[in-house]
Coordinates of C-alpha atoms and ligand atoms in Angstrom, one line a residue:
M1 CA 0.0 0.0 0.0
S2 CA 1.3 3.4 -0.9
T3 CA 0.1 6.3 1.1
H4 CA 2.0 9.2 -0.1
S5 CA 2.1 9.4 -3.7
V6 CA 1.0 11.8 -6.0
D7 CA 0.8 15.5 -6.2
V8 CA -2.2 17.4 -6.1
T9 CA -4.0 18.8 -8.8
P10 CA -5.9 21.8 -8.5
S11 CA -9.0 21.1 -10.2
E12 CA -10.7 22.2 -13.3
H13 CA -13.6 23.4 -11.1
V14 CA -11.2 26.1 -9.8
E15 CA -12.0 28.0 -12.8
D16 CA -15.4 29.5 -12.7
P17 CA -17.1 27.8 -15.7
E18 CA -19.3 30.8 -16.3
S19 CA -16.5 33.2 -16.4
D20 CA -14.2 33.8 -19.3
V21 CA -12.8 37.0 -17.9
T22 CA -9.2 37.4 -17.7
P23 CA -7.5 37.9 -14.4
S24 CA -7.0 41.6 -14.9
E25 CA -10.7 42.1 -15.6
H26 CA -11.5 40.6 -12.3
V27 CA -9.1 42.9 -10.6
E28 CA -10.9 45.9 -12.0
D29 CA -14.2 44.7 -10.6
P30 CA -14.8 47.2 -7.9
K31 CA -16.5 44.7 -5.6
T32 CA -13.6 42.3 -5.9
D33 CA -10.7 44.6 -5.6
V34 CA -10.7 45.2 -1.9
T35 CA -7.6 46.4 -0.4
P36 CA -6.3 44.6 2.7
S37 CA -6.8 47.5 5.0
E38 CA -10.5 47.5 4.3
H39 CA -10.7 44.1 5.9
V40 CA -9.1 44.9 9.1
E41 CA -12.2 45.1 11.2
D42 CA -13.9 42.2 9.5
L43 CA -11.9 39.2 10.1
E44 CA -13.8 38.1 13.2
T45 CA -17.3 39.0 12.2
D46 CA -20.4 37.0 11.4
V47 CA -20.5 35.6 8.0
T48 CA -23.1 34.2 5.7
P49 CA -21.1 32.0 3.6
S50 CA -21.9 32.0 0.0
E51 CA -22.7 28.8 -1.7
N52 CA -20.7 28.8 -4.9
A53 CA -20.8 26.1 -7.5
E54 CA -17.8 24.4 -6.1
D55 CA -19.4 24.2 -2.7
L56 CA -22.4 22.5 -4.0
E57 CA -20.2 19.8 -5.5
T58 CA -18.4 19.1 -2.3
S59 CA -21.0 17.6 0.0
C60 CA -24.4 15.9 -0.2
I61 CA -25.5 18.0 2.7
A62 CA -24.8 21.7 2.2
P63 CA -26.6 23.7 4.8
K64 CA -25.5 27.3 5.4
I65 CA -23.7 27.7 8.7
N66 CA -24.1 31.0 10.3
F67 CA -23.1 30.2 13.8
D68 CA -23.8 32.5 16.7
F69 CA -21.5 31.1 19.4
S70 CA -23.4 32.7 22.2
K71 CA -26.5 30.6 21.5
F72 CA -27.4 27.0 21.0
P73 CA -28.8 26.4 17.5
E74 CA -32.4 27.5 17.6
R75 CA -33.7 25.1 15.1
P76 CA -32.5 21.7 13.9
R77 CA -30.6 21.8 10.7
K78 CA -32.7 20.8 7.7
L79 CA -31.5 17.9 5.8
S80 CA -32.1 16.9 2.2
K81 CA -33.6 13.6 1.6
D82 CA -30.3 12.1 0.7
G83 CA -28.8 13.6 3.8
D84 CA -31.5 12.0 5.9
M85 CA -30.7 8.6 4.4
L86 CA -27.0 9.1 4.8
R87 CA -27.4 10.1 8.4
A88 CA -29.7 7.3 9.2
K89 CA -27.5 4.8 7.6
S90 CA -24.4 5.9 9.2
L91 CA -25.9 6.0 12.6
S92 CA -27.3 2.5 12.4
E93 CA -23.9 1.4 11.2
I94 CA -22.3 3.0 14.1
S95 CA -24.7 1.3 16.5
F96 CA -24.0 -2.2 15.1
S97 CA -20.4 -2.1 14.0
G98 CA -17.2 -1.9 15.9
L99 CA -18.8 -1.8 19.3
G100 CA -18.6 -5.4 20.2
R101 CA -16.7 -4.8 23.4
L102 CA -19.0 -2.2 24.8
S103 CA -20.9 -2.9 28.0
P104 CA -24.6 -3.4 27.4
Q105 CA -25.3 -0.2 29.3
M106 CA -23.1 1.8 27.1
S107 CA -24.3 0.2 23.9
S108 CA -27.9 1.1 24.8
R109 CA -26.8 4.6 25.5
I110 CA -25.3 4.9 22.1
D111 CA -28.4 3.3 20.6
R112 CA -30.6 5.9 22.4
I113 CA -28.5 8.7 20.9
S114 CA -28.9 7.1 17.5
E115 CA -32.7 6.7 17.9
L116 CA -33.0 10.3 19.1
H117 CA -31.2 11.6 16.1
C118 CA -32.6 9.2 13.6
S119 CA -36.3 9.3 14.5
D120 CA -37.1 12.2 12.2
G121 CA -33.9 12.2 10.3
L122 CA -32.8 15.4 12.1
P123 CA -30.1 15.9 14.6
P124 CA -32.2 17.5 17.4
P125 CA -30.6 20.2 19.5
L126 CA -30.7 18.3 22.7
P127 CA -28.5 19.4 25.5
V128 CA -26.5 16.3 26.1
N129 CA -27.1 15.9 29.8
T130 CA -30.9 16.0 29.9
D131 CA -32.6 13.1 28.3
L132 CA -29.7 10.8 28.2
D133 CA -28.6 11.3 31.7
T134 CA -32.0 11.3 33.3
A135 CA -32.7 8.1 31.5
S136 CA -30.3 6.4 33.7
S137 CA -29.1 8.1 36.9
A138 CA -26.5 5.4 37.3
E139 CA -24.9 6.5 34.1
G140 CA -25.1 10.1 35.2
H141 CA -23.5 9.2 38.5
E142 CA -20.6 7.4 36.8
T143 CA -20.1 10.2 34.4
S144 CA -19.9 12.8 37.2
L145 CA -17.5 10.6 39.1
M146 CA -15.3 10.5 36.0
M147 CA -15.5 14.2 35.7
S148 CA -14.5 14.7 39.4
E149 CA -11.7 12.2 39.0
A150 CA -10.5 14.1 35.9
W151 CA -10.6 17.5 37.6
E152 CA -8.6 16.0 40.5
A153 CA -6.0 14.5 38.1
L154 CA -5.7 17.8 36.3
K155 CA -5.1 19.6 39.5
Q156 CA -2.4 17.1 40.4
A157 CA -0.7 17.8 37.0
K158 CA -0.2 21.5 37.7
L159 CA 3.4 22.7 37.8
H160 CA 4.3 25.6 40.1
F161 CA 7.0 28.2 39.8
H162 CA 7.6 30.7 42.6
G163 CA 4.3 29.6 44.1
E164 CA 2.2 30.1 41.0
A165 CA 0.8 27.5 38.7
V166 CA 2.4 28.0 35.2
G167 CA 1.2 24.9 33.4
T168 CA 0.4 21.2 33.6
V169 CA 3.0 18.4 33.1
A170 CA 2.4 16.0 30.2
A171 CA 1.8 12.9 32.4
T172 CA 1.9 12.0 36.0
D173 CA 2.5 8.3 35.4
N174 CA 4.9 7.1 38.1
F175 CA 5.4 3.7 36.7
E176 CA 7.0 4.5 33.3
E177 CA 10.3 6.2 32.6
K178 CA 9.6 9.9 32.7
L179 CA 11.7 10.9 29.7
N180 CA 10.3 14.4 29.1
Y181 CA 6.7 13.7 30.2
D182 CA 7.4 15.6 33.4
Q183 CA 7.6 18.8 31.3
V184 CA 4.9 21.3 30.4
F185 CA 4.5 21.0 26.6
V186 CA 3.0 24.0 24.9
R187 CA 0.7 21.9 22.7
D188 CA -0.3 19.6 25.5
F189 CA -1.3 22.5 27.7
V190 CA -3.9 23.8 25.2
P191 CA -6.7 21.5 26.3
S192 CA -5.7 22.0 30.0
A193 CA -5.9 25.7 29.4
L194 CA -9.3 25.5 27.8
A195 CA -10.6 23.4 30.6
F196 CA -9.3 26.0 33.1
L197 CA -10.8 28.9 31.1
M198 CA -14.2 27.1 30.9
H199 CA -14.0 26.5 34.6
K200 CA -13.2 30.2 35.2
E201 CA -9.7 29.7 36.4
P202 CA -7.8 31.9 34.0
D203 CA -4.7 32.7 36.1
I204 CA -2.8 29.5 35.3
V205 CA -3.4 30.3 31.6
K206 CA -2.2 33.9 32.0
N207 CA 1.0 32.7 33.9
F208 CA 1.7 30.1 31.2
L209 CA 1.3 32.7 28.4
L210 CA 3.7 35.1 30.1
K211 CA 6.2 32.5 31.1
T212 CA 6.5 31.0 27.6
I213 CA 6.8 34.4 25.9
Q214 CA 9.6 35.2 28.3
L215 CA 11.3 32.0 27.3
Q216 CA 11.0 33.0 23.6
S217 CA 13.5 35.7 24.3
S218 CA 16.1 33.5 26.0
E219 CA 19.2 32.4 24.1
K220 CA 18.4 29.6 21.8
K221 CA 21.5 27.8 20.5
I222 CA 21.9 24.2 19.4
D223 CA 25.6 23.3 18.9
F224 CA 26.8 26.4 17.1
F225 CA 23.5 27.2 15.5
H226 CA 21.3 30.1 16.7
L227 CA 17.6 29.5 16.4
G228 CA 15.3 32.2 15.1
E229 CA 14.2 34.9 17.6
G230 CA 10.5 34.0 17.3
V231 CA 10.9 30.2 18.0
M232 CA 8.7 29.1 20.9
P233 CA 9.7 26.3 23.2
A234 CA 8.3 22.8 22.7
S235 CA 8.2 22.3 26.5
F236 CA 9.7 23.6 29.7
K237 CA 10.4 22.3 33.2
V238 CA 11.2 23.8 36.6
L239 CA 14.7 22.9 37.9
H240 CA 16.2 23.6 41.3
D241 CA 19.6 25.2 41.3
P242 CA 21.3 24.0 44.5
F243 CA 24.0 26.7 44.3
K244 CA 21.7 29.6 44.0
N245 CA 19.1 27.7 46.1
A246 CA 16.5 28.9 43.6
D247 CA 14.2 27.4 41.1
E248 CA 14.6 28.2 37.4
I249 CA 12.7 27.4 34.3
K250 CA 14.5 25.4 31.6
A251 CA 13.0 25.4 28.2
D252 CA 13.5 22.9 25.4
F253 CA 13.4 24.3 21.8
G254 CA 14.0 20.9 20.3
E255 CA 17.6 20.5 21.4
S256 CA 16.8 17.8 24.0
A257 CA 13.7 16.4 22.3
I258 CA 14.0 12.9 20.8
G259 CA 15.3 13.4 17.3
R260 CA 15.8 17.2 17.8
V261 CA 12.4 18.0 16.4
A262 CA 11.4 21.6 15.8
P263 CA 8.1 22.5 17.5
I264 CA 6.6 24.6 14.7
D265 CA 3.2 24.3 16.2
S266 CA 4.1 25.9 19.5
G267 CA 4.1 29.5 18.3
F268 CA 0.7 28.9 16.6
W269 CA -0.8 27.3 19.6
W270 CA 0.5 30.2 21.8
I271 CA -1.3 32.8 19.6
I272 CA -4.5 30.7 19.5
L273 CA -4.4 30.4 23.3
L274 CA -3.9 34.1 23.7
R275 CA -7.0 34.7 21.8
A276 CA -8.9 32.1 23.7
Y277 CA -7.8 33.7 27.0
T278 CA -8.8 37.2 25.7
K279 CA -12.2 36.0 24.4
S280 CA -13.0 34.0 27.5
T281 CA -12.0 36.6 30.1
G282 CA -12.9 39.7 28.1
D283 CA -9.5 41.0 29.3
S284 CA -7.5 42.4 26.5
S285 CA -4.8 43.9 28.7
L286 CA -2.7 40.7 28.5
A287 CA -2.7 40.6 24.7
D288 CA -2.0 44.4 24.6
M289 CA 1.2 44.1 26.7
P290 CA 4.3 45.0 24.7
E291 CA 5.8 41.6 25.5
C292 CA 2.9 39.8 24.0
Q293 CA 2.6 42.1 21.0
K294 CA 6.3 41.7 20.3
G295 CA 6.2 37.9 20.9
M296 CA 3.4 37.6 18.3
R297 CA 5.3 39.7 15.8
L298 CA 8.4 37.6 16.2
I299 CA 6.4 34.4 15.6
L300 CA 4.8 35.9 12.6
S301 CA 8.1 37.1 11.2
L302 CA 9.3 33.5 11.1
C303 CA 6.5 32.3 8.9
L304 CA 5.7 35.4 6.8
S305 CA 9.3 36.1 5.7
E306 CA 10.1 35.9 2.1
G307 CA 12.0 32.8 0.9
F308 CA 12.1 30.6 -2.2
D309 CA 8.5 29.6 -1.9
T310 CA 6.2 29.4 -4.8
I311 CA 3.2 28.5 -2.6
P312 CA 1.8 30.1 0.6
T313 CA 1.9 27.0 2.7
L314 CA 4.8 26.5 5.3
L315 CA 7.6 24.2 4.5
C316 CA 8.3 21.9 7.5
A317 CA 10.6 19.3 8.7
D318 CA 9.3 15.9 9.9
G319 CA 8.1 15.7 13.5
C320 CA 7.4 19.4 13.7
C321 CA 3.9 19.1 15.4
M322 CA 1.8 16.7 17.5
I323 CA 3.4 13.9 15.4
D324 CA 6.9 14.6 16.7
R325 CA 8.7 11.6 15.2
R326 CA 9.6 10.8 11.7
M327 CA 6.3 9.8 10.0
G328 CA 6.7 11.2 6.5
V329 CA 4.9 14.4 7.3
Y330 CA 7.7 16.6 6.1
G331 CA 6.8 19.1 3.4
Y332 CA 3.5 20.9 3.9
P333 CA 1.7 18.9 6.6
I334 CA -2.0 19.8 7.0
E335 CA -1.7 20.1 10.8
I336 CA 0.7 23.0 10.5
Q337 CA -1.1 24.6 7.6
A338 CA -4.4 24.6 9.5
L339 CA -2.8 25.9 12.7
F340 CA -0.9 28.5 10.7
F341 CA -4.1 29.7 9.2
M342 CA -5.9 29.8 12.6
A343 CA -3.0 31.6 14.2
L344 CA -2.9 34.2 11.5
R345 CA -6.6 34.9 12.0
C346 CA -6.2 35.1 15.8
A347 CA -3.1 37.4 15.5
H348 CA -5.1 39.6 13.1
V349 CA -7.6 40.2 15.9
L350 CA -5.1 40.6 18.6
L351 CA -2.4 42.8 17.0
K352 CA -2.6 46.5 17.8
R353 CA -3.2 48.8 14.9
D354 CA 0.0 50.8 15.5
G355 CA 3.0 51.3 13.3
E356 CA 4.6 47.9 13.5
G357 CA 1.4 46.1 14.2
M358 CA -0.3 47.5 11.2
E359 CA 2.4 46.4 8.9
F360 CA 1.9 42.8 10.1
V361 CA -1.8 43.1 9.8
H362 CA -1.3 43.8 6.0
H363 CA 1.0 40.9 5.6
I364 CA -1.4 38.6 7.4
E365 CA -4.3 39.6 5.2
M366 CA -2.3 39.0 2.0
R367 CA -1.2 35.6 3.3
L368 CA -4.6 34.6 4.4
Y369 CA -6.1 35.1 1.0
A370 CA -3.3 33.1 -0.7
L371 CA -3.5 30.4 1.9
I372 CA -7.2 29.9 2.0
Y373 CA -7.3 29.6 -1.8
H374 CA -4.4 27.2 -1.9
M375 CA -5.7 24.9 0.8
R376 CA -9.3 24.8 -0.5
E377 CA -8.1 24.1 -4.1
Y378 CA -5.1 21.9 -3.7
F379 CA -5.5 20.0 -0.4
W380 CA -9.2 19.3 -0.7
L381 CA -10.2 15.9 -1.8
N382 CA -13.7 14.4 -2.4
F383 CA -15.1 11.8 -4.7
K384 CA -15.2 14.1 -7.7
K385 CA -11.8 15.4 -7.2
L386 CA -10.4 11.9 -6.7
N387 CA -12.0 11.0 -10.0
D388 CA -10.4 14.0 -11.6
I389 CA -7.0 13.1 -10.3
Y390 CA -7.5 9.5 -11.4
R391 CA -7.9 10.8 -15.0
Y392 CA -5.2 13.5 -14.9
K393 CA -2.9 14.1 -17.8
T394 CA 0.7 14.6 -16.7
E395 CA 3.7 16.6 -17.9
E396 CA 1.6 19.7 -18.5
Y397 CA 3.5 22.9 -18.9
S398 CA 2.4 26.5 -18.4
R399 CA 0.1 28.4 -16.1
T400 CA -3.0 26.9 -17.6
A401 CA -2.0 23.3 -16.6
V402 CA -4.8 21.5 -14.9
N403 CA -2.5 19.1 -13.1
K404 CA -0.5 21.8 -11.5
F405 CA 1.7 19.7 -9.3
N406 CA 2.2 17.0 -11.9
V407 CA 0.5 14.2 -10.0
I408 CA 1.0 10.8 -11.5
P409 CA -2.3 9.0 -11.3
D410 CA -0.5 5.7 -10.9
S411 CA 0.7 6.8 -7.6
L412 CA -2.8 7.0 -6.1
P413 CA -2.8 4.5 -3.2
E414 CA -5.3 1.6 -3.5
W415 CA -7.0 2.2 -0.2
I416 CA -8.2 5.7 -1.1
F417 CA -10.7 4.3 -3.6
D418 CA -12.4 2.3 -0.8
F419 CA -12.0 5.0 1.8
M420 CA -13.6 7.8 -0.1
P421 CA -17.3 7.9 0.3
T422 CA -19.5 9.4 -2.4
C423 CA -20.6 12.0 0.2
G424 CA -17.8 13.5 2.2
G425 CA -14.3 14.8 1.8
Y426 CA -11.3 16.1 3.7
F427 CA -8.1 18.0 3.5
I428 CA -5.4 15.5 2.6
G429 CA -2.2 15.2 4.6
N430 CA 0.4 17.0 2.4
V431 CA 0.8 18.6 -1.0
G432 CA 4.0 19.6 -2.6
P433 CA 5.9 19.1 -5.8
S434 CA 5.2 15.6 -7.0
K435 CA 4.0 14.8 -3.5
M436 CA 0.4 14.1 -2.4
D437 CA -0.1 12.4 0.8
F438 CA -3.7 11.1 0.9
R439 CA -3.7 10.1 4.5
W440 CA -6.5 11.6 6.7
F441 CA -5.2 13.5 9.7
C442 CA -7.6 14.3 12.5
L443 CA -6.1 17.5 14.0
G444 CA -5.6 19.4 10.8
N445 CA -9.1 18.6 9.6
C446 CA -10.8 19.6 12.9
V447 CA -8.7 22.8 13.1
A448 CA -9.7 23.6 9.5
I449 CA -13.3 23.5 10.6
L450 CA -12.7 25.6 13.7
A451 CA -10.7 28.2 11.9
S452 CA -13.2 28.4 9.0
L453 CA -10.4 27.4 6.6
A454 CA -12.9 24.9 5.4
T455 CA -16.0 26.3 3.7
P456 CA -19.3 25.4 5.5
T457 CA -19.8 22.8 2.8
Q458 CA -16.4 21.4 3.2
S459 CA -16.8 21.3 7.0
N460 CA -20.0 19.3 6.6
A461 CA -18.2 17.0 4.1
I462 CA -15.5 16.3 6.7
M463 CA -18.2 15.4 9.2
D464 CA -20.0 13.3 6.6
L465 CA -16.7 11.4 6.1
I466 CA -16.3 10.8 9.8
E467 CA -19.8 9.4 10.0
A468 CA -19.3 7.3 6.9
R469 CA -16.0 5.9 8.1
W470 CA -16.8 5.7 11.7
E471 CA -15.3 2.2 12.2
E472 CA -12.0 3.2 10.6
L473 CA -11.7 6.7 12.3
V474 CA -13.4 6.2 15.6
G475 CA -13.8 2.4 16.1
E476 CA -13.7 1.6 19.8
M477 CA -11.7 4.6 21.0
P478 CA -11.8 8.1 19.6
L479 CA -9.9 9.1 17.6
K480 CA -7.4 8.0 15.0
I481 CA -4.5 10.5 14.7
C482 CA -4.2 9.5 11.1
Y483 CA -5.6 7.0 8.7
P484 CA -4.5 4.5 7.4
A485 CA -1.3 3.2 9.0
I486 CA 1.8 2.7 6.9
E487 CA 3.4 -0.7 6.9
G488 CA 6.0 -2.9 5.3
H489 CA 8.5 -1.2 3.0
E490 CA 6.8 2.1 3.2
W491 CA 7.0 2.1 7.1
K492 CA 10.7 1.3 6.8
I493 CA 11.3 4.2 4.4
L494 CA 9.1 6.8 6.0
T495 CA 9.7 6.2 9.7
G496 CA 13.3 4.9 9.5
C497 CA 12.1 1.6 10.9
D498 CA 10.7 3.2 14.1
P499 CA 9.6 0.5 16.5
K500 CA 7.3 2.9 18.3
N501 CA 5.5 3.8 15.2
T502 CA 4.6 0.3 13.9
R503 CA 1.3 0.0 12.1
W504 CA -1.8 1.0 14.0
S505 CA 0.3 2.2 16.9
Y506 CA 1.2 5.6 18.3
H507 CA 1.5 8.2 15.6
N508 CA 1.0 5.6 12.9
G509 CA -2.7 5.1 13.0
G510 CA -3.0 5.0 16.8
S511 CA -6.0 6.4 18.6
W512 CA -5.6 9.4 20.8
P513 CA -8.3 10.3 23.3
V514 CA -7.1 13.9 23.5
L515 CA -8.5 14.5 20.0
I516 CA -12.0 14.2 21.5
W517 CA -12.0 17.9 22.3
L518 CA -11.2 18.9 18.7
L519 CA -13.8 16.5 17.4
T520 CA -16.4 17.8 19.8
A521 CA -15.7 21.5 19.0
A522 CA -15.9 20.7 15.2
C523 CA -19.2 18.8 15.8
I524 CA -20.7 21.8 17.6
K525 CA -19.5 24.2 15.0
T526 CA -21.1 22.1 12.2
K527 CA -24.2 21.4 14.4
R528 CA -23.5 17.7 14.5
K529 CA -23.4 17.4 18.2
H530 CA -24.7 13.8 18.2
I531 CA -21.5 12.6 16.6
A532 CA -19.5 13.9 19.6
E533 CA -22.0 12.5 22.0
K534 CA -21.4 9.0 20.6
A535 CA -17.7 9.4 20.7
V536 CA -17.8 10.6 24.3
V537 CA -19.8 7.5 25.3
L538 CA -16.9 5.4 24.0
I539 CA -14.4 7.4 25.9
E540 CA -16.5 7.1 29.1
E541 CA -16.6 3.3 28.7
R542 CA -12.9 2.9 29.1
L543 CA -10.6 5.9 29.6
S544 CA -10.8 6.3 33.3
K545 CA -10.9 2.5 33.9
D546 CA -7.7 2.2 31.8
G547 CA -6.0 4.9 33.7
W548 CA -6.2 7.7 31.2
P549 CA -3.7 6.4 28.6
E550 CA -1.9 8.6 26.2
Y551 CA -3.0 6.5 23.2
Y552 CA -4.5 3.2 22.0
D553 CA -3.3 0.7 19.4
G554 CA -5.0 -1.5 16.9
K555 CA -7.1 -1.0 13.8
T556 CA -10.1 -0.1 15.9
G557 CA -8.2 1.3 18.8
Q558 CA -9.1 -1.6 21.1
Y559 CA -5.7 -2.0 22.9
I560 CA -4.0 0.4 25.4
G561 CA -1.0 1.7 23.5
K562 CA 2.2 -0.4 23.7
Q563 CA 4.2 2.4 25.3
A564 CA 1.4 4.6 26.3
R565 CA 1.9 6.6 29.5
K566 CA -1.0 6.5 32.0
Q567 CA -2.4 9.6 33.7
Q568 CA -1.7 11.5 30.5
T569 CA -2.8 15.0 31.2
W570 CA -4.1 15.9 27.8
S571 CA -6.3 12.8 27.6
I572 CA -7.8 14.0 30.9
A573 CA -8.2 17.6 29.9
G574 CA -9.4 16.7 26.4
Y575 CA -12.3 14.7 28.0
L576 CA -13.2 17.6 30.3
V577 CA -13.2 20.1 27.5
A578 CA -15.4 17.8 25.4
K579 CA -17.9 17.4 28.3
M580 CA -18.0 21.1 29.0
L581 CA -18.5 22.0 25.3
L582 CA -21.4 19.5 25.1
E583 CA -22.9 21.1 28.2
E584 CA -22.4 24.7 27.1
D585 CA -21.7 25.2 23.5
S586 CA -21.1 29.0 23.9
H587 CA -17.7 27.9 25.1
L588 CA -17.0 27.2 21.5
G589 CA -16.4 30.9 20.9
M590 CA -13.1 30.8 22.5
I591 CA -11.7 28.2 20.2
A592 CA -13.5 28.8 16.9
L593 CA -13.6 31.5 14.4
E594 CA -16.5 32.3 12.1
E595 CA -16.1 32.9 8.4
D596 CA -14.9 36.3 7.4
I597 CA -17.5 37.6 4.9
R598 CA -15.2 39.9 3.0
M599 CA -12.4 37.5 2.7
E600 CA -14.9 34.9 1.4
S601 CA -16.6 37.1 -1.1
T602 CA -13.2 38.3 -2.4
I603 CA -12.0 34.7 -2.8
N604 CA -15.3 33.7 -4.4
K605 CA -15.3 36.5 -6.9
T606 CA -11.7 36.1 -7.9
T607 CA -11.5 33.1 -10.3
S608 CA -7.7 33.0 -10.2
C609 CA -5.8 33.5 -7.1
S610 CA -2.8 34.8 -9.0
S611 CA -4.9 37.4 -10.6
F612 CA -5.9 38.7 -7.2
F613 CA -2.4 38.3 -5.9
Y614 CA -0.7 40.2 -8.7
A615 CA -3.4 42.8 -8.8
S616 CA -3.1 43.6 -5.2
G617 CA 0.3 45.1 -5.9
S618 CA 1.3 44.3 -2.3
K619 CA 4.5 42.5 -1.6
I620 CA 4.6 39.9 1.1
F621 CA 7.5 40.9 3.3
Ligands
GLC1 C1 4.5 12.7 22.4 C2 3.5 13.3 21.4 C3 3.5 14.8 21.5 C4 3.3 15.3 22.9 C5 4.3 14.6 23.8 C6 4.0 15.0 25.3 O1 5.8 13.0 22.1 O2 3.8 12.8 20.2 O3 2.6 15.3 20.6 O4 3.4 16.7 22.9 O5 4.2 13.2 23.7 O6 2.7 14.4 25.7

């Protein structure tokens, strides 16, 4: 099986079939030619997404999403007849497949969710803890015991510095070798931070944000090489200096990490968390501090600087994100591109409109346009696009080439033809010159929904795919980090024979409970709460009993991971965040961004990105 193969091909449908206008004519369209500064105030506003022709091709269910995060959806979403059938089918499949090991109590709970959501073909807007929990007070009791246990464990995971909590350690497992699991990882702290914010405990989050931004300005040198000023740490720990008789914080920027991996995601998560803090507390004084403004600008300088790029995505080394070992994700991994997009949008909101800040705001806007276009056109895969790629011509030369990245159809992996449902789609793992990694990655797709990188139709298509491929992606334990696993020769070449990443284990198709919070948030944003409810039932069946493992192994995620730490903090926090989101969906506002109407309309009206790009006359850094 070959998972990474071809290159993407931006599709024929990119060109507006009804338009035979040349790029320059588009530029002169007064409605289209919006200068970046006009967008400044709009990047966090409510949007009514437009349904263009492309959108309608993408999913079988294409409702408009116009989410007001302060309210629960007032009315159930209307489904087309096809949509009803699809929903009903996938729900019944979920009930009967892959759940063999569930307790009768849990199975009946899942069946009740299915019935509730299938009875009229509509996903009703039920608050999760009413009907279901009153139906069985025993279940409710168990659930609340699990919540209390989780809160207690999260408290135990807090790390203190000079008497103040500054983060949570990755795991508190006393039975396994600690390695670096006794450190506060930036990415791992995100679900903890969200849990604390939802619980109205913002101080630990503020301390964390301030500590990590201080660490950014410390000297960063590996051997004789100086790291970029904006690089944020992967993790940090508190050390006691016996000579000074004082505690100090020691950060790791990748120099001590296994394989010296670069934490490209840390800076993005930091910005995203700063916005979450600001949104949740209403306190903008932290973000306005000169240290935070400068820290943001330094992070942005690293990723907006000019280089040799021909595309707006970020070129990355392997192991630069949650998947922090060699797994063939080098190039332009979806996880980083989605986080990059979200961080740009958050920074756009948080940056001050002063001299330096304003310059960055302009660069952000230019990059956002280019990035959103690129991702939606070249990373998006659905049944139709797959069929287009399957029939691609190769060796095309010139700007009018259809197969822009020269994807060789023979390199399409076999599994993709079975995996791709007729309704549904997703952002593939990676796109670069002669490289198209078709693997499905959970984090990148959920973040794409939350950041509105995906159109509403694409967001729905991602959820359709999760429902249609429930057994593969959720199975017995939510949620697969990626699908499918690589094995045999491909595993040897891509992982360098990594024994930790054997097929269906760890990063290679393992199941990571922490991802439940991202799935839940994405479900709420797309108004598919029932999907998250079902996934949470699976988590509640085992996670606490198994000691909150870091990950699960096996094709359906049935085994506790071979080398999984127990008492893994983000497994605990991920569960708490999912539960709190289900109870109160207005929490979603701190971690989701609505579509920006002006950016969308500009993108939709501009048939060729390059025409917009050249017309704007603005240089990116
Ligand atoms: C593993 C994970 C990484 C995580 C770290 C600490 O290395 O791959 O994403 O940050 O453990 O939990």
